[in-house]
Coordinates of C-alpha atoms and ligand atoms in Angstrom, one line a residue:
X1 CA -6.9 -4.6 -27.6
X2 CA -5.8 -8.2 -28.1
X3 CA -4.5 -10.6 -25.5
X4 CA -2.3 -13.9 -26.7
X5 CA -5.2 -15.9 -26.7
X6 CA -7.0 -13.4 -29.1
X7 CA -9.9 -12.5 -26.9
X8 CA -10.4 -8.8 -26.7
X9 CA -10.1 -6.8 -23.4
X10 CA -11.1 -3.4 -23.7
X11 CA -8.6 -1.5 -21.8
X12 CA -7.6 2.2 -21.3
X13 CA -2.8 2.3 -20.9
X14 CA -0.3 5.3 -21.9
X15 CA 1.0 2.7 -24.5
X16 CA 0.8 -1.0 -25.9
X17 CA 4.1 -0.5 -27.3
X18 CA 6.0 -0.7 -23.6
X19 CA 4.3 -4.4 -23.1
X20 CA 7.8 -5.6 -24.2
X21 CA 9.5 -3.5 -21.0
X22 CA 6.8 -4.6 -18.8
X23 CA 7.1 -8.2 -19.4
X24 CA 11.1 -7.7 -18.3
X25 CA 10.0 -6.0 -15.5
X26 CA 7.0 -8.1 -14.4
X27 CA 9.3 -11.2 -15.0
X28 CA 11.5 -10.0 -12.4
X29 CA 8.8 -9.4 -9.7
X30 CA 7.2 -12.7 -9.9
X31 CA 11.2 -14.6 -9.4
X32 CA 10.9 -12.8 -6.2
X33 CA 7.6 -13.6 -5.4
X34 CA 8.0 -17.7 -4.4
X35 CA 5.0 -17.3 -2.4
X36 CA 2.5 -16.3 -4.6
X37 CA 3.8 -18.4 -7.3
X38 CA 3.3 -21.6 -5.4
X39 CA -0.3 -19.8 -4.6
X40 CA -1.2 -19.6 -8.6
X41 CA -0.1 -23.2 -9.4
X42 CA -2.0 -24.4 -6.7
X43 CA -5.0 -21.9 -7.6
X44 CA -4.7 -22.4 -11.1
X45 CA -5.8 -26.1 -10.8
X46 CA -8.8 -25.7 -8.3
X47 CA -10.2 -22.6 -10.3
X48 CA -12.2 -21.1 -7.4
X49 CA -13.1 -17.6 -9.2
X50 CA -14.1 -19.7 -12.6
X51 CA -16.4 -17.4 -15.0
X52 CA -16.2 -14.4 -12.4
X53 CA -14.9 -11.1 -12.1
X54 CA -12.5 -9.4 -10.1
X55 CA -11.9 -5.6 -10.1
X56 CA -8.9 -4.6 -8.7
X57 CA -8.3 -0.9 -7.8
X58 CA -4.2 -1.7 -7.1
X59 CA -1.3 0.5 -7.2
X60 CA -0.3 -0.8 -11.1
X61 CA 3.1 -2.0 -10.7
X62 CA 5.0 -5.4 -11.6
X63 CA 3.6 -7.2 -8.3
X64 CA 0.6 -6.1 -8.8
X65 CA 0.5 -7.9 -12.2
X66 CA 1.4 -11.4 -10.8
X67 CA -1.1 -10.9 -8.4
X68 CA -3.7 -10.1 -11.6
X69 CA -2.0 -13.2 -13.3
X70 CA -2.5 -15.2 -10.4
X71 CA -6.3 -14.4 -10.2
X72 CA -6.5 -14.8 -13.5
X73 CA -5.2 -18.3 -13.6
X74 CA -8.0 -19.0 -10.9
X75 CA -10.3 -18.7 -13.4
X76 CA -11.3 -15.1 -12.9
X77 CA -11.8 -11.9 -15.6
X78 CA -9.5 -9.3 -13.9
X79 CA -9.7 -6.0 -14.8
X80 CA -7.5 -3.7 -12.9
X81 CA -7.3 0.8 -12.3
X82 CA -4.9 2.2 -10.4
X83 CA -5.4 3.3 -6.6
X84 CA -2.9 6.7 -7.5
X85 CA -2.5 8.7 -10.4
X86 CA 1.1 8.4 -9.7
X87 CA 2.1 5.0 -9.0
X88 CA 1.0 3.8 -12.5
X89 CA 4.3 1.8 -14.6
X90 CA 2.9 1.9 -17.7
X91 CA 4.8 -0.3 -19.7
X92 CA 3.5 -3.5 -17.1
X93 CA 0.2 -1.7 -17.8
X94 CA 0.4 -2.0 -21.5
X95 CA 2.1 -5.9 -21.0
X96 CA -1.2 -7.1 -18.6
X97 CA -3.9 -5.3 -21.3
X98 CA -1.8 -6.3 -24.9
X99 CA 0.0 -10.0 -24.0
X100 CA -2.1 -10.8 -20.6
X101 CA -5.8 -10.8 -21.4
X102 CA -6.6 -8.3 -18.0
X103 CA -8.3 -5.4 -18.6
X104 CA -6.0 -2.3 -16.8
X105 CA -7.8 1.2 -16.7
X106 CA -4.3 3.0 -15.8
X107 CA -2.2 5.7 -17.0
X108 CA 0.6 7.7 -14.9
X109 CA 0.0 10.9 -14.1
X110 CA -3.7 10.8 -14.7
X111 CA -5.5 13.9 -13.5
X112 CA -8.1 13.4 -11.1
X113 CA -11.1 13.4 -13.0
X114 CA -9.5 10.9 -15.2
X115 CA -8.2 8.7 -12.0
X116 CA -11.9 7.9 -11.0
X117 CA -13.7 7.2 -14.8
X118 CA -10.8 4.1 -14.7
X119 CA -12.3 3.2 -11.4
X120 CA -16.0 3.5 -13.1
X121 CA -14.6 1.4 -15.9
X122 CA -12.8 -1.3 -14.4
X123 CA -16.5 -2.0 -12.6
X124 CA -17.9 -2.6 -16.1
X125 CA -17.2 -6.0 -15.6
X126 CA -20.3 -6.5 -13.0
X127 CA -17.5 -8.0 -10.0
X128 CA -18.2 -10.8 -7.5
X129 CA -14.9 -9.4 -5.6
X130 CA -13.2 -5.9 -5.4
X131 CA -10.2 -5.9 -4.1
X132 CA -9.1 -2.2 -2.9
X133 CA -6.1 -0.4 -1.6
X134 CA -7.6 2.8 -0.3
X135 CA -11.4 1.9 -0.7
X136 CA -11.7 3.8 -3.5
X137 CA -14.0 0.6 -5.4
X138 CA -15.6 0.1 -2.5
X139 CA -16.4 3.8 -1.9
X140 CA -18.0 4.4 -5.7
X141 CA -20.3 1.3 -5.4
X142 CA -22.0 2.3 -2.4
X143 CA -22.2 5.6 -3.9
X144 CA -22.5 5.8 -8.0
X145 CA -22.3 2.4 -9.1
X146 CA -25.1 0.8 -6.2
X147 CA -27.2 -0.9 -9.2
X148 CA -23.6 -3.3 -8.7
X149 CA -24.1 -4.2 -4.9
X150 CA -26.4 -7.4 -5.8
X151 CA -23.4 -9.0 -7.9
X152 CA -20.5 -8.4 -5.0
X153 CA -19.8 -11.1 -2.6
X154 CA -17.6 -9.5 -0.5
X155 CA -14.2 -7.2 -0.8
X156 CA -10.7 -7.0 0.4
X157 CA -8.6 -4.3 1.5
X158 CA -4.6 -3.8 1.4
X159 CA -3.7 -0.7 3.4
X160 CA -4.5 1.0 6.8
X161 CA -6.5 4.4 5.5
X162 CA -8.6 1.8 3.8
X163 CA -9.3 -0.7 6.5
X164 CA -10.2 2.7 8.5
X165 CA -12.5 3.8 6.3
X166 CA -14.3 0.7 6.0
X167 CA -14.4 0.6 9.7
X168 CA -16.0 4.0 9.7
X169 CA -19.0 2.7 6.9
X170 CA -19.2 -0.3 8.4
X171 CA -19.8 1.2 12.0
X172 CA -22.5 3.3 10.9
X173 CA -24.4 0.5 9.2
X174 CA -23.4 1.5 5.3
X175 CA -20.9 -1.4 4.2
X176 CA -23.5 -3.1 2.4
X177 CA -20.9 -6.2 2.0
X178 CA -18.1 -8.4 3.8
X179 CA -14.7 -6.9 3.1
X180 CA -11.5 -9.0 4.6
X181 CA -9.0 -6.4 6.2
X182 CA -6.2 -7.8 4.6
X183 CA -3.9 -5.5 5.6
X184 CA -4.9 -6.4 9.0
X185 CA -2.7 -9.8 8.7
X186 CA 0.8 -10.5 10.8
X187 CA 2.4 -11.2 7.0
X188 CA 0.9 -8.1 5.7
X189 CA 1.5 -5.2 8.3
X190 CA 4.6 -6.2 10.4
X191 CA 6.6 -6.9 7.0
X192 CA 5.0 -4.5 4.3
X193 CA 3.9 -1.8 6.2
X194 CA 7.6 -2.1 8.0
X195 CA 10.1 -3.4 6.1
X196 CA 8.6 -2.1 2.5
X197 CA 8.1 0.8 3.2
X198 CA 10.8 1.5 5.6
X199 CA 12.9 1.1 2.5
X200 CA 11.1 2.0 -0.3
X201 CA 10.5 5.6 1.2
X202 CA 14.0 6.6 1.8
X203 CA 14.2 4.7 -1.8
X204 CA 11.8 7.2 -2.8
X205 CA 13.3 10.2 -1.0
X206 CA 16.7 9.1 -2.5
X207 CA 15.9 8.7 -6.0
X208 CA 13.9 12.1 -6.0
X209 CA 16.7 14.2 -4.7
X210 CA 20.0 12.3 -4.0
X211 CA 20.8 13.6 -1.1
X212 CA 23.3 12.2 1.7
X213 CA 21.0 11.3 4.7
X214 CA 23.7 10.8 7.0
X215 CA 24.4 13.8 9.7
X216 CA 21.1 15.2 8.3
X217 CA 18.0 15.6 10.7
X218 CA 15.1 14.1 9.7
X219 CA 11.6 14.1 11.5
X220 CA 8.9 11.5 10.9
X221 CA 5.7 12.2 12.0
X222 CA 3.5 8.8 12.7
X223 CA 5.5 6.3 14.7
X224 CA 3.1 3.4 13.6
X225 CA 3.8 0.3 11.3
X226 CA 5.2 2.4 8.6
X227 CA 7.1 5.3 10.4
X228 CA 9.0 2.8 12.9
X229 CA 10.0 1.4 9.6
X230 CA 11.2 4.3 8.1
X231 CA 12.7 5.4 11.2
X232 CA 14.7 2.3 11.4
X233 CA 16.2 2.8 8.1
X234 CA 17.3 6.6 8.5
X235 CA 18.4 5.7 11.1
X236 CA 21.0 3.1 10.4
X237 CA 21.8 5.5 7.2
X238 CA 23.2 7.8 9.8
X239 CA 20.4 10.4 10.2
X240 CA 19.5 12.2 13.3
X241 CA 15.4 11.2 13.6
X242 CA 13.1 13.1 15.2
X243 CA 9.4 11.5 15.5
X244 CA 6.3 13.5 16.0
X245 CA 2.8 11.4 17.3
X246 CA -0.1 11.8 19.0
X247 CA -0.1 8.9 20.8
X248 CA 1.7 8.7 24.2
X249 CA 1.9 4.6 23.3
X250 CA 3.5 5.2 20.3
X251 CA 5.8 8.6 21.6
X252 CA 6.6 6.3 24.6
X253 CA 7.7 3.6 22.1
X254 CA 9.9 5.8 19.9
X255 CA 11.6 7.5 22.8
X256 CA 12.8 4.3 24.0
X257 CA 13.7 3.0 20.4
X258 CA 16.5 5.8 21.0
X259 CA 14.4 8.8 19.2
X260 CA 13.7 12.4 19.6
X261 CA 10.3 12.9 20.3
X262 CA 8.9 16.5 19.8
X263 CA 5.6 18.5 18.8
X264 CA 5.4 19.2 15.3
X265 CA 5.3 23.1 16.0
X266 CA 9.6 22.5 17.1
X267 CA 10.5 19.8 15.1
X268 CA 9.3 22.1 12.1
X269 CA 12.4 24.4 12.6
X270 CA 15.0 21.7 13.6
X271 CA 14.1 19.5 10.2
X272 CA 15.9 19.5 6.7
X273 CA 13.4 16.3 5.5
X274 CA 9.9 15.7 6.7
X275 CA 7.9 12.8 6.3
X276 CA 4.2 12.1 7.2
X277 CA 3.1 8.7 7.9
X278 CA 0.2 8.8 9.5
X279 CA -3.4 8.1 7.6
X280 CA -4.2 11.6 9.2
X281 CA -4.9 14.7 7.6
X282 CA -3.0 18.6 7.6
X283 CA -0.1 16.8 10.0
X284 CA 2.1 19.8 8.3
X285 CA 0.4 23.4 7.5
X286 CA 1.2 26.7 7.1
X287 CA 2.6 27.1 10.4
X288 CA 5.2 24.8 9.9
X289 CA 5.8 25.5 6.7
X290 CA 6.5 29.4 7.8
X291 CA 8.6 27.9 10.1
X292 CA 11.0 25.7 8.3
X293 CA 14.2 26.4 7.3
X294 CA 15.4 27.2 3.5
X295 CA 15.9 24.1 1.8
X296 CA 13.7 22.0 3.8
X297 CA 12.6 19.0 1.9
X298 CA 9.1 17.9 2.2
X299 CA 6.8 14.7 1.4
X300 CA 4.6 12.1 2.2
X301 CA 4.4 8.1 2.2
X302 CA 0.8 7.6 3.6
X303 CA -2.2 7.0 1.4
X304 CA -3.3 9.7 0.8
X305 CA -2.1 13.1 -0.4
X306 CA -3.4 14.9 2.3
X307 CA -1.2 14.5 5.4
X308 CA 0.7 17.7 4.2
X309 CA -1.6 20.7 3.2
X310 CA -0.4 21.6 -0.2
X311 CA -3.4 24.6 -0.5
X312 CA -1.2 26.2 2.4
X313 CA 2.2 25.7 0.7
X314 CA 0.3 27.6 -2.5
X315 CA -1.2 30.3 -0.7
X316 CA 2.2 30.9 1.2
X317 CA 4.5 30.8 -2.2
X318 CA 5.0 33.5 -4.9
X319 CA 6.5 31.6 -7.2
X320 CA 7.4 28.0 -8.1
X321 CA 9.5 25.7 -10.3
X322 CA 9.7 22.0 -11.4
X323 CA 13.3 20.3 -10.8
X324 CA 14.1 16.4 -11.8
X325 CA 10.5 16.2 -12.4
X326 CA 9.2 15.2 -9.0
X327 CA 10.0 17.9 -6.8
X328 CA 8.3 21.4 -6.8
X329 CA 10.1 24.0 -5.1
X330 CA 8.1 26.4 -3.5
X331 CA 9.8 30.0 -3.1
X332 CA 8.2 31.4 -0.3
X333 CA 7.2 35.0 0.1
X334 CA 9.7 35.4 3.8
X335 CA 12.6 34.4 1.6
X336 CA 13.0 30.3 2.1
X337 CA 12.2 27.6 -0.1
X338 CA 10.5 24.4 0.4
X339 CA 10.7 21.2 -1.9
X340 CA 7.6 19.1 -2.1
X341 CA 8.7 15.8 -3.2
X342 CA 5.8 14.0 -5.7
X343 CA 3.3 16.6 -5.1
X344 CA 2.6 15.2 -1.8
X345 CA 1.3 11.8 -3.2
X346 CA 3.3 8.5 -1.8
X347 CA 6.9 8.9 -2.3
X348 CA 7.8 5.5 -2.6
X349 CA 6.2 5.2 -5.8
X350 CA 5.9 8.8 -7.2
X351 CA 9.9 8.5 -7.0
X352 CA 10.8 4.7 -6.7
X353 CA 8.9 1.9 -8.0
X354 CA 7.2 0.6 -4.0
X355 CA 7.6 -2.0 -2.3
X356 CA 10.0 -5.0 -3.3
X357 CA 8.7 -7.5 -4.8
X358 CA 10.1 -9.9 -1.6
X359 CA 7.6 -8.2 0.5
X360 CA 5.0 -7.9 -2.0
X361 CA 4.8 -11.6 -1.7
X362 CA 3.4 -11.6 1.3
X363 CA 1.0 -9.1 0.9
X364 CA -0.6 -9.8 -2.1
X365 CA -0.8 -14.4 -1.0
X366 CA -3.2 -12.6 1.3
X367 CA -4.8 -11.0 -1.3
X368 CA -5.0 -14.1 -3.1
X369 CA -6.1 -16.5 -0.3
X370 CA -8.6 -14.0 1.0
X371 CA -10.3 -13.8 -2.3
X372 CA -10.5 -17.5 -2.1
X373 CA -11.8 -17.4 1.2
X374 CA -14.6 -14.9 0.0
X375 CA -15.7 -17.1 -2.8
X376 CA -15.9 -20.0 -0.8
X377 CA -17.3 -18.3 2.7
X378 CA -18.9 -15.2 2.0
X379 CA -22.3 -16.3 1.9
X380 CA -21.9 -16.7 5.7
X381 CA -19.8 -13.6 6.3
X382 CA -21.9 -10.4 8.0
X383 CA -21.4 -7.0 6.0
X384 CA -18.1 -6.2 8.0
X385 CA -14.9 -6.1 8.3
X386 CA -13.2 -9.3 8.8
X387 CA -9.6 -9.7 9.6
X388 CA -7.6 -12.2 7.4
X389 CA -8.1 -16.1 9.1
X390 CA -5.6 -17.1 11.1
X391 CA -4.7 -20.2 9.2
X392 CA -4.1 -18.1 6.3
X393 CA -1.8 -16.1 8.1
X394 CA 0.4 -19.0 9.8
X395 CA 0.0 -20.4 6.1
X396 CA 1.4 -17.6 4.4
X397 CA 4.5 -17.2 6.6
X398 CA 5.3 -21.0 6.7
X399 CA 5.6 -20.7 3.2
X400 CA 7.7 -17.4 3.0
X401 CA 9.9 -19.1 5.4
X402 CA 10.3 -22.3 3.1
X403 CA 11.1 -20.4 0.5
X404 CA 13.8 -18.2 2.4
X405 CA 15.7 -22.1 3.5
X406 CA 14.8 -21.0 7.3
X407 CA 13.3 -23.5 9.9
X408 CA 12.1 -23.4 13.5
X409 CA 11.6 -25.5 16.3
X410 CA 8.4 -27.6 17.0
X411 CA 7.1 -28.0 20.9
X412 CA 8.0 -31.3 22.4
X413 CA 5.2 -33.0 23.7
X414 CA 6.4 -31.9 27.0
X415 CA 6.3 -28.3 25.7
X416 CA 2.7 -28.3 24.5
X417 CA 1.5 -30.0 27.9
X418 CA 3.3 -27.2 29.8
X419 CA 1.9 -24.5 28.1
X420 CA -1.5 -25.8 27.8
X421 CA -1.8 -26.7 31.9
X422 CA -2.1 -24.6 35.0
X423 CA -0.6 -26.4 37.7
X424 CA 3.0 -26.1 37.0
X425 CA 4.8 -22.6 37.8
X426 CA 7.6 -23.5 40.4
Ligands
NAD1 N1 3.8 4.1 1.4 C1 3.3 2.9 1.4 O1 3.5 2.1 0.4 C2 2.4 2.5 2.4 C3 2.3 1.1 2.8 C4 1.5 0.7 3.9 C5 0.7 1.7 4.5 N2 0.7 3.0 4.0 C6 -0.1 4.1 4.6 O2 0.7 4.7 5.6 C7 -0.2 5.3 6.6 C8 0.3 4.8 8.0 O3 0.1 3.4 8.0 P1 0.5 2.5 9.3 O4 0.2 1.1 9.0 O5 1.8 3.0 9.8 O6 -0.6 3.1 10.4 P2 -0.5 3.0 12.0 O7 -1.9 3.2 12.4 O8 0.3 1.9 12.4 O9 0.3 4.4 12.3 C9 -0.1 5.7 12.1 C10 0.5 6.5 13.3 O10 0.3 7.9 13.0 C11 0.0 8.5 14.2 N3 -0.6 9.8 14.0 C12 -1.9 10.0 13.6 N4 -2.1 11.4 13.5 C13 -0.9 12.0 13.7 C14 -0.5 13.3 13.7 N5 -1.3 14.3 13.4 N6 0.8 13.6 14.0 C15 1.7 12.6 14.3 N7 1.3 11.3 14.3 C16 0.0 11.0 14.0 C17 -0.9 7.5 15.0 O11 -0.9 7.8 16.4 C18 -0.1 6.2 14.6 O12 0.8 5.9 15.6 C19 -1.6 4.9 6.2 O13 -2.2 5.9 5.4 C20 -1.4 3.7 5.3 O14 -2.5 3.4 4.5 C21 1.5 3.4 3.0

């Protein structure tokens, strides 16, 4: 395939003809992305990734493809796959490989097979940074693709199952490079993690199904970053929430937010929605499932699709049937059926299209800064996980906050001698 300047980037997308759609679309994202925009004129003068590679394994979607831009403007080859078969938009896919000169291995609905030979290609392009949502690059270079480890610098990482996974290799001395935790920063978690998905789920659950949410009961189950979020939001839509957790810290929290907090095994027959948020594995099975009622709507909004155990749902159905193309109902042999929203893979972009782009900002200036900070610092770095520096953390939000008109107080001089001495207190 072409790109405007000519230069070929081999690239694998549904079909070049969308680009046009996926200009419109990625256009949109990037006016709502002030952040990040400031980030690529500043980075597209100092060219810190000049002559190197970046593969980023990214949920494909119009952010995602300033962020690409972005990097690209920094001097770097970018080459992007998908970190779901299902969050794919194909026409920004077809925009970033025809118009863009980045190499995207990405096509919605990929099967699995499929989903990891575009992680295989995207590598082609030897990187000196991954950048992961899920450690799914991370995963295949210290496993198939190790002739590769002598070119990385370092890594970064967008979401929570990722950052625990690399905790896990990392711990039992297999990282074999730096990776910065970006989803460990104050302007990634509190705000994404919250606020985007908060919304974007019920967005997801919404579009999927239509359904009133008000005066329905629906139970969460993971009262972390994510779950308070979406808690919030069906909340103030007029839902009765019930939260399930496994953490008294966390249980204690939701009870005092105002929630019902309940076992799993009893919120299962009081629920018409259900919602995993938890990074955890089988948080509903077959018992549940047998226990639901008819109608109950089912899905998931953590990484990975296997919070809710779909092999149980199969076993436990006779038959099944496709409606408004993301939901499977399962007709289940004692008589009630069960809707599976987005075959158990993140709602929020099976149905809807993510996060906004507002909060996307955020996320992905860390993204861009830590990359920065890896080819500047990661010589020095230990083969760990880092969280994101402080100063680009305070950075990021001082920005966010310029760009939203809003200003804070500084300390006096009195203020900073206060809180910086001992002695006072009466
Ligand atoms: N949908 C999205 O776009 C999106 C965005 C950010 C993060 N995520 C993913 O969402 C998941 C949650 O992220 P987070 O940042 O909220 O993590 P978190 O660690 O803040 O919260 C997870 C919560 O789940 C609880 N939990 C674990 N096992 C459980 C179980 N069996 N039953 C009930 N609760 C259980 C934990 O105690 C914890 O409170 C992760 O997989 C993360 O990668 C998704």
């Amino acid at each position: 395939m072409s790109g405007a300047s000519g230069v070929m980037v081999p690239s694998k997308v549904r079909n070049p003809s969308l680009a046009g759609k996926g200009r419109e679309r990625v256009d949109w994202a990037i006016e709502r992305m002030p952040v990040l925009a400031e980030l690529r004129r500043r980075l597209s003068k100092k060219k810190p990734f000049r002559g190197r590679s970046i593969t980023a394994c990214l949920h494909v979607t119009s952010e995602t493809a300033h962020l690409a831009l972005a990097l690209r403007d920094a001097g770097a080859r970018v080459t992007l796959c998908a970190s779901n078969p299902l969050s794919t938009q194909d026409d920004v896919a077809a925009y970033l490989s025809r118009d863009e000169n980045v190499g995207v291995y990405a096509i919605h609905g990929i099967d699995g097979k499929g989903y990891y030979d575009h992680i295989e290609s995207a590598l082609a392009v030897k990187p000196f940074i991954t950048m992961d949502d899920g450690a799914d690059t991370v995963t295949m270079i210290h496993t198939k693709r190790r002739d590769l480890l002598r070119g990385v610098i370092g890594g970064t990482e967008e979401t929570t199952t990722g950052v625990i996974r690399l905790r896990a290799m990392a711990a039992q001395g297999k990282l074999a490079y730096p990776v910065i935790a970006v989803n460990d920063s104050k302007t990634k978690y509190m705000f994404d993690n919250r606020y985007g998905t908060g919304q974007s789920t019920i967005d997801g659950i919404i579009r999927a199904t239509n359904i009133l949410l008000a005066g329905r009961v629906i139970v969460i189950a993971g009262y972390g970053w994510c779950g308070r979020g979406v808690a919030m939001r069906a909340k103030g839509l007029g839902a009765h929430v019930i939260i399930t957790e496994i953490d008294p810290h966390k249980a204690l929290e939701a009870t005092m937010d105002g929630f019902v907090v309940m076992p799993m095994p009893e919120a299962a027959k009081q629920g018409s929605v259900f919602i995993t948020l938890t990074g955890n594995c089988s948080v509903i099975r077959r018992e549940h499932f047998l226990a639901m009622k008819d109608g109950a709507i089912v899905c998931n909004s953590g990484h990975f699709n296997v919070e809710i155990d779909i092999d149980a749902l199969e076993s436990l159905a006779r038959s099944k049937r496709v409606f408004r193309e993301v939901v499977t109902q399962y007709n289940l042999r004692n008589g009630r059926r069960i809707m599976l929203l987005g075959e158990g893979r993140l709602v929020n972009l099976a149905a809807a299209e993510g996060h906004p782009a507002d909060v996307m900002d955020m996320s992905f200036a860390n993204q861009a800064l830590s990359a920065e900070y890896l080819a500047k610092k990661a010589r020095s770095l230990k083969k760990r996980v880092y969280v994101v520096p402080s100063f680009i953390d305070k950075e990021i939000a001082a920005l966010k906050m310029k760009s939203m008109g809003t200003k804070i107080d500084r300390l006096t001089p009195k203020q900073v001698k206060y809180l910086a001495s001992w002695e006072f207190g009466t």
